mmCIF file of C-alpha atoms and ligand atoms in Angstrom:
data_model
loop_
_atom_site.group_PDB
_atom_site.id
_atom_site.type_symbol
_atom_site.label_atom_id
_atom_site.label_comp_id
_atom_site.label_asym_id
_atom_site.label_seq_id
_atom_site.Cartn_x
_atom_site.Cartn_y
_atom_site.Cartn_z
ATOM 1 C CA MET A 1 -144.811 -59.554 -30.324
ATOM 2 C CA LYS A 2 -144.795 -63.186 -28.941
ATOM 3 C CA VAL A 3 -145.689 -62.907 -25.211
ATOM 4 C CA ALA A 4 -142.380 -64.680 -25.144
ATOM 5 C CA GLU A 5 -140.593 -61.865 -26.807
ATOM 6 C CA ASN A 6 -142.073 -58.961 -24.554
ATOM 7 C CA LEU A 7 -141.369 -60.973 -21.435
ATOM 8 C CA SER A 8 -137.613 -61.308 -22.118
ATOM 9 C CA MET A 9 -137.482 -57.482 -22.410
ATOM 10 C CA ILE A 10 -139.156 -56.913 -19.194
ATOM 11 C CA THR A 11 -137.453 -59.111 -17.682
ATOM 12 C CA GLU A 12 -134.256 -57.848 -18.364
ATOM 13 C CA ASN A 13 -135.495 -54.977 -16.977
ATOM 14 C CA ILE A 14 -136.329 -55.984 -14.145
ATOM 15 C CA ASN A 15 -132.600 -57.575 -13.649
ATOM 16 C CA SER A 16 -131.954 -54.117 -14.269
ATOM 17 C CA ALA A 17 -133.727 -52.713 -11.765
ATOM 18 C CA CYS A 18 -132.982 -54.994 -8.768
ATOM 19 C CA LYS A 19 -129.626 -54.688 -9.612
ATOM 20 C CA THR A 20 -129.400 -50.809 -8.820
ATOM 21 C CA ALA A 21 -131.837 -51.885 -5.923
ATOM 22 C CA ASN A 22 -129.443 -54.280 -4.896
ATOM 23 C CA ARG A 23 -132.514 -56.869 -4.887
ATOM 24 C CA ASN A 24 -132.403 -60.538 -6.121
ATOM 25 C CA PRO A 25 -135.008 -60.814 -9.146
ATOM 26 C CA SER A 26 -136.472 -63.771 -7.366
ATOM 27 C CA GLU A 27 -137.951 -61.696 -5.344
ATOM 28 C CA ILE A 28 -139.793 -60.209 -7.974
ATOM 29 C CA LYS A 29 -143.561 -62.439 -9.357
ATOM 30 C CA ILE A 30 -144.561 -61.171 -12.277
ATOM 31 C CA ILE A 31 -148.640 -60.827 -13.112
ATOM 32 C CA ALA A 32 -149.803 -60.585 -16.308
ATOM 33 C CA VAL A 33 -152.706 -58.347 -16.682
ATOM 34 C CA THR A 34 -155.205 -60.450 -19.316
ATOM 35 C CA LYS A 35 -157.947 -57.787 -19.018
ATOM 36 C CA TYR A 36 -157.643 -56.498 -22.735
ATOM 37 C CA VAL A 37 -156.566 -59.786 -24.607
ATOM 38 C CA THR A 38 -158.479 -62.733 -25.179
ATOM 39 C CA THR A 39 -157.922 -65.874 -23.835
ATOM 40 C CA LYS A 40 -156.062 -67.472 -26.441
ATOM 41 C CA ARG A 41 -153.341 -64.431 -25.815
ATOM 42 C CA ALA A 42 -153.225 -65.269 -21.979
ATOM 43 C CA ASN A 43 -152.801 -69.279 -23.022
ATOM 44 C CA GLU A 44 -149.652 -67.965 -24.691
ATOM 45 C CA ALA A 45 -148.610 -65.734 -21.587
ATOM 46 C CA ILE A 46 -148.621 -69.015 -19.450
ATOM 47 C CA GLU A 47 -146.821 -71.349 -22.517
ATOM 48 C CA THR A 48 -143.888 -68.951 -21.896
ATOM 49 C CA GLY A 49 -143.921 -70.156 -18.191
ATOM 50 C CA ILE A 50 -146.277 -67.272 -16.445
ATOM 51 C CA ILE A 51 -148.269 -68.525 -13.597
ATOM 52 C CA HIS A 52 -149.774 -65.649 -12.332
ATOM 53 C CA LEU A 53 -152.358 -64.372 -14.118
ATOM 54 C CA GLY A 54 -154.730 -60.949 -13.212
ATOM 55 C CA GLU A 55 -158.299 -59.866 -14.390
ATOM 56 C CA ASN A 56 -159.772 -56.986 -13.120
ATOM 57 C CA ARG A 57 -163.372 -58.106 -13.740
ATOM 58 C CA ASP A 58 -165.552 -60.510 -12.403
ATOM 59 C CA ASP A 59 -167.108 -61.664 -15.721
ATOM 60 C CA GLY A 60 -163.591 -61.100 -17.685
ATOM 61 C CA LEU A 61 -161.978 -63.788 -15.298
ATOM 62 C CA LEU A 62 -164.628 -65.745 -14.843
ATOM 63 C CA ASN A 63 -164.464 -66.426 -19.059
ATOM 64 C CA LYS A 64 -160.910 -67.068 -19.060
ATOM 65 C CA TRP A 65 -160.943 -69.439 -16.178
ATOM 66 C CA GLU A 66 -163.229 -71.440 -17.577
ATOM 67 C CA THR A 67 -160.528 -72.411 -20.425
ATOM 68 C CA LEU A 68 -157.761 -71.624 -18.264
ATOM 69 C CA GLY A 69 -158.685 -72.342 -14.560
ATOM 70 C CA ASP A 70 -156.483 -74.878 -13.076
ATOM 71 C CA ARG A 71 -153.794 -73.635 -14.813
ATOM 72 C CA ALA A 72 -152.559 -70.495 -13.478
ATOM 73 C CA ILE A 73 -152.888 -68.704 -10.421
ATOM 74 C CA TRP A 74 -155.466 -66.675 -10.411
ATOM 75 C CA HIS A 75 -155.968 -62.051 -8.913
ATOM 76 C CA PHE A 76 -158.703 -60.247 -8.341
ATOM 77 C CA ILE A 77 -156.686 -56.604 -9.180
ATOM 78 C CA GLY A 78 -159.413 -53.908 -9.609
ATOM 79 C CA THR A 79 -162.400 -52.421 -8.051
ATOM 80 C CA LEU A 80 -164.313 -55.097 -6.732
ATOM 81 C CA GLN A 81 -168.025 -54.140 -5.887
ATOM 82 C CA THR A 82 -169.561 -56.050 -2.946
ATOM 83 C CA ARG A 83 -172.307 -57.748 -4.864
ATOM 84 C CA LYS A 84 -169.255 -59.327 -6.905
ATOM 85 C CA VAL A 85 -167.597 -61.381 -4.412
ATOM 86 C CA LYS A 86 -169.060 -64.559 -4.805
ATOM 87 C CA ASN A 87 -168.629 -65.057 -8.449
ATOM 88 C CA ILE A 88 -165.030 -64.624 -8.125
ATOM 89 C CA ILE A 89 -164.319 -65.917 -4.723
ATOM 90 C CA ASP A 90 -163.610 -69.774 -5.255
ATOM 91 C CA LYS A 91 -161.811 -69.136 -8.422
ATOM 92 C CA VAL A 92 -158.746 -66.070 -7.400
ATOM 93 C CA SER A 93 -156.224 -66.708 -4.328
ATOM 94 C CA PHE A 94 -155.580 -63.346 -4.416
ATOM 95 C CA ILE A 95 -157.488 -59.848 -3.997
ATOM 96 C CA HIS A 96 -155.805 -57.111 -4.259
ATOM 97 C CA SER A 97 -158.060 -54.502 -4.020
ATOM 98 C CA LEU A 98 -159.261 -54.797 -0.432
ATOM 99 C CA ASP A 99 -160.467 -50.839 0.489
ATOM 100 C CA ARG A 100 -163.665 -51.298 2.996
ATOM 101 C CA LEU A 101 -164.960 -53.008 5.901
ATOM 102 C CA SER A 102 -168.224 -54.299 3.649
ATOM 103 C CA LEU A 103 -165.953 -55.804 1.091
ATOM 104 C CA ALA A 104 -163.963 -57.259 3.976
ATOM 105 C CA GLU A 105 -166.622 -59.019 5.725
ATOM 106 C CA GLU A 106 -168.704 -60.100 2.510
ATOM 107 C CA ILE A 107 -164.939 -61.811 1.649
ATOM 108 C CA ASN A 108 -165.313 -63.897 4.442
ATOM 109 C CA LYS A 109 -167.833 -64.353 4.766
ATOM 110 C CA ARG A 110 -168.618 -66.202 1.082
ATOM 111 C CA THR A 111 -165.414 -67.989 1.270
ATOM 112 C CA ASN A 112 -164.264 -71.330 3.785
ATOM 113 C CA LYS A 113 -160.520 -70.643 3.973
ATOM 114 C CA PRO A 114 -158.247 -68.016 4.552
ATOM 115 C CA ILE A 115 -157.331 -65.854 1.459
ATOM 116 C CA SER A 116 -154.450 -63.492 0.641
ATOM 117 C CA CYS A 117 -155.415 -59.896 0.433
ATOM 118 C CA PHE A 118 -153.868 -56.866 -0.699
ATOM 119 C CA VAL A 119 -154.851 -52.662 1.315
ATOM 120 C CA GLN A 120 -154.726 -50.814 -1.413
ATOM 121 C CA VAL A 121 -154.198 -47.582 -0.633
ATOM 122 C CA ASN A 122 -154.676 -44.496 -2.321
ATOM 123 C CA VAL A 123 -150.440 -42.831 -1.302
ATOM 124 C CA SER A 124 -150.962 -40.545 -3.745
ATOM 125 C CA GLY A 125 -154.769 -38.764 -2.708
ATOM 126 C CA GLU A 126 -156.275 -38.268 -5.837
ATOM 127 C CA ASP A 127 -159.462 -38.052 -6.003
ATOM 128 C CA SER A 128 -160.063 -40.864 -9.112
ATOM 129 C CA LYS A 129 -158.187 -43.584 -6.963
ATOM 130 C CA HIS A 130 -159.212 -46.341 -5.312
ATOM 131 C CA GLY A 131 -157.840 -47.119 -2.158
ATOM 132 C CA ILE A 132 -157.461 -46.157 2.024
ATOM 133 C CA ASN A 133 -156.105 -42.808 2.522
ATOM 134 C CA PRO A 134 -152.506 -43.711 4.236
ATOM 135 C CA GLU A 135 -153.324 -41.796 7.825
ATOM 136 C CA ASN A 136 -156.405 -44.039 7.867
ATOM 137 C CA VAL A 137 -155.051 -47.730 6.552
ATOM 138 C CA LEU A 138 -153.446 -48.620 10.225
ATOM 139 C CA ASP A 139 -156.956 -48.544 11.977
ATOM 140 C CA PHE A 140 -158.360 -50.799 8.761
ATOM 141 C CA ILE A 141 -155.921 -53.118 9.592
ATOM 142 C CA HIS A 142 -157.135 -53.683 13.123
ATOM 143 C CA GLN A 143 -160.210 -53.596 12.271
ATOM 144 C CA LEU A 144 -159.523 -56.401 9.476
ATOM 145 C CA LYS A 145 -158.739 -58.778 12.573
ATOM 146 C CA ALA A 146 -161.731 -59.627 13.328
ATOM 147 C CA PHE A 147 -162.298 -61.471 9.834
ATOM 148 C CA HIS A 148 -160.818 -64.442 10.039
ATOM 149 C CA TYR A 149 -160.475 -65.739 6.679
ATOM 150 C CA ILE A 150 -158.875 -62.464 5.347
ATOM 151 C CA LYS A 151 -154.975 -62.775 5.306
ATOM 152 C CA ILE A 152 -153.374 -58.992 4.846
ATOM 153 C CA ILE A 153 -150.030 -60.031 3.491
ATOM 154 C CA GLY A 154 -149.680 -56.498 1.935
ATOM 155 C CA LEU A 155 -150.505 -53.459 0.276
ATOM 156 C CA MET A 156 -151.161 -52.194 -3.549
ATOM 157 C CA THR A 157 -151.038 -49.200 -5.310
ATOM 158 C CA MET A 158 -151.339 -47.516 -8.227
ATOM 159 C CA ALA A 159 -149.275 -44.302 -8.670
ATOM 160 C CA PRO A 160 -150.350 -41.302 -10.322
ATOM 161 C CA PHE A 161 -151.053 -41.101 -14.109
ATOM 162 C CA THR A 162 -148.331 -38.815 -14.507
ATOM 163 C CA ASP A 163 -144.848 -38.930 -16.613
ATOM 164 C CA ASN A 164 -143.216 -37.224 -13.789
ATOM 165 C CA GLU A 165 -140.943 -39.634 -12.489
ATOM 166 C CA GLU A 166 -139.965 -38.016 -9.100
ATOM 167 C CA ILE A 167 -143.540 -38.404 -8.690
ATOM 168 C CA ILE A 168 -144.654 -41.667 -9.176
ATOM 169 C CA ARG A 169 -140.838 -42.561 -6.767
ATOM 170 C CA ASN A 170 -142.497 -40.897 -4.051
ATOM 171 C CA SER A 171 -145.604 -42.603 -4.041
ATOM 172 C CA PHE A 172 -144.246 -46.121 -4.290
ATOM 173 C CA ARG A 173 -142.403 -44.853 -1.529
ATOM 174 C CA GLY A 174 -145.023 -44.046 0.646
ATOM 175 C CA LEU A 175 -146.582 -47.429 -0.048
ATOM 176 C CA LYS A 176 -143.391 -49.169 1.043
ATOM 177 C CA LYS A 177 -143.142 -46.902 4.639
ATOM 178 C CA LEU A 178 -146.740 -47.938 5.395
ATOM 179 C CA GLN A 179 -145.720 -50.646 4.546
ATOM 180 C CA LEU A 180 -142.262 -50.804 7.562
ATOM 181 C CA ASN A 181 -145.296 -49.089 10.254
ATOM 182 C CA ILE A 182 -147.110 -52.718 9.628
ATOM 183 C CA GLN A 183 -144.482 -55.178 10.019
ATOM 184 C CA ALA A 184 -143.207 -53.337 12.772
ATOM 185 C CA LEU A 185 -146.629 -54.063 14.875
ATOM 186 C CA GLN A 186 -145.956 -58.003 13.521
ATOM 187 C CA LEU A 187 -149.886 -58.387 13.408
ATOM 188 C CA GLU A 188 -150.975 -61.816 13.144
ATOM 189 C CA HIS A 189 -153.650 -61.887 10.459
ATOM 190 C CA ALA A 190 -151.086 -58.838 8.810
ATOM 191 C CA PRO A 191 -148.163 -60.055 7.632
ATOM 192 C CA CYS A 192 -147.862 -57.696 5.191
ATOM 193 C CA ALA A 193 -144.599 -58.525 3.381
ATOM 194 C CA GLU A 194 -145.544 -57.772 -0.106
ATOM 195 C CA LEU A 195 -145.787 -54.864 -2.309
ATOM 196 C CA SER A 196 -148.154 -55.054 -5.222
ATOM 197 C CA MET A 197 -146.972 -52.130 -6.991
ATOM 198 C CA GLY A 198 -145.619 -51.339 -10.665
ATOM 199 C CA MET A 199 -147.447 -51.621 -14.238
ATOM 200 C CA SER A 200 -145.995 -51.331 -17.649
ATOM 201 C CA ASN A 201 -145.176 -47.975 -17.487
ATOM 202 C CA ASP A 202 -143.628 -47.466 -13.833
ATOM 203 C CA TYR A 203 -142.806 -50.806 -12.910
ATOM 204 C CA LYS A 204 -138.714 -50.200 -13.054
ATOM 205 C CA ILE A 205 -139.559 -47.347 -10.740
ATOM 206 C CA ALA A 206 -141.609 -49.838 -8.511
ATOM 207 C CA ILE A 207 -139.181 -52.577 -8.255
ATOM 208 C CA GLU A 208 -136.312 -49.939 -7.221
ATOM 209 C CA GLU A 209 -139.161 -49.455 -4.363
ATOM 210 C CA GLY A 210 -139.627 -52.493 -3.086
ATOM 211 C CA ALA A 211 -141.792 -53.774 -5.237
ATOM 212 C CA THR A 212 -142.719 -57.673 -4.905
ATOM 213 C CA PHE A 213 -145.462 -58.350 -7.679
ATOM 214 C CA ILE A 214 -145.514 -56.356 -10.616
ATOM 215 C CA ARG A 215 -149.312 -55.822 -12.386
ATOM 216 C CA ILE A 216 -148.364 -55.911 -16.384
ATOM 217 C CA GLY A 217 -150.401 -55.700 -19.314
ATOM 218 C CA THR A 218 -150.108 -53.768 -22.031
ATOM 219 C CA SER A 219 -146.195 -54.443 -22.728
ATOM 220 C CA LEU A 220 -146.279 -58.246 -21.773
ATOM 221 C CA VAL A 221 -149.507 -59.241 -23.753
ATOM 222 C CA GLY A 222 -150.775 -56.060 -25.382
ATOM 223 C CA GLN A 223 -150.433 -56.517 -29.138
HETATM 224 C C1 LIG B 1 -154.906 -52.177 -16.184
HETATM 225 C C2 LIG B 1 -154.051 -52.592 -15.110
HETATM 226 C C3 LIG B 1 -152.690 -52.894 -14.451
HETATM 227 C C4 LIG B 1 -151.790 -53.175 -15.926
HETATM 228 O O1 LIG B 1 -151.810 -52.184 -16.637
HETATM 229 P P1 LIG B 1 -150.593 -52.026 -18.025
HETATM 230 O O2 LIG B 1 -150.501 -49.936 -17.904
HETATM 231 O O3 LIG B 1 -151.328 -52.154 -19.314
HETATM 232 O O4 LIG B 1 -149.395 -52.767 -17.778
HETATM 233 C C5 LIG B 1 -152.543 -53.355 -13.772
HETATM 234 N N1 LIG B 1 -152.898 -52.960 -11.998
HETATM 235 C C6 LIG B 1 -154.779 -52.505 -12.528
HETATM 236 C C7 LIG B 1 -154.907 -52.406 -11.256
HETATM 237 C C8 LIG B 1 -155.325 -52.493 -13.692
HETATM 238 O O5 LIG B 1 -156.272 -51.879 -14.153
#
């Protein structure tokens, strides 16, 4: 399938989820996750009008960035090893996987301008998932105030790997609830207005529960 055809189906689904949730589709930004595909295919996505691209490895990001760099806004969405920060920091506008102070410290050290970060939360408590436990998120966010260049624009989560819709929905709901708690504090370094949640299999549920960035790979650029 052409990316354009996939995108038009996804757009329909976004519109219908927004209708269900009484939201405006303009609140939803699509990140095309290009980690499985070629630079050529990523370029096809850009040609449909997509501007946000997401990669989960430093080498994958660098590879595509060399060709497509200034034509997209780059998101780092995967586990980020501290020693890899220097490779990607001046190429990405968003980091979705901030989950420890040592990583915040390194990002802050390597950048010379504010960088938009999501705190990754392990809402479901699954062992295999990276991210902060929900009960530790507020403390973590308070501690991030020490890092001048780090701006907490929102929270990110990955739903558990299951086809049980209620479990998925509850994990997105849990992230929304945490966001409201943080927003109530009105922290200057953590406006937390965004929610990065929803992938190919669960973005409709994520939108119904408040997602503002959805990260879509397979069903958008998969061939
Ligand atoms: C791969 C990946 C996605 C996209 O997954 P699909 O199921 O292919 O849509 C989204 N978020 C993260 C963090 C990923 O690693």
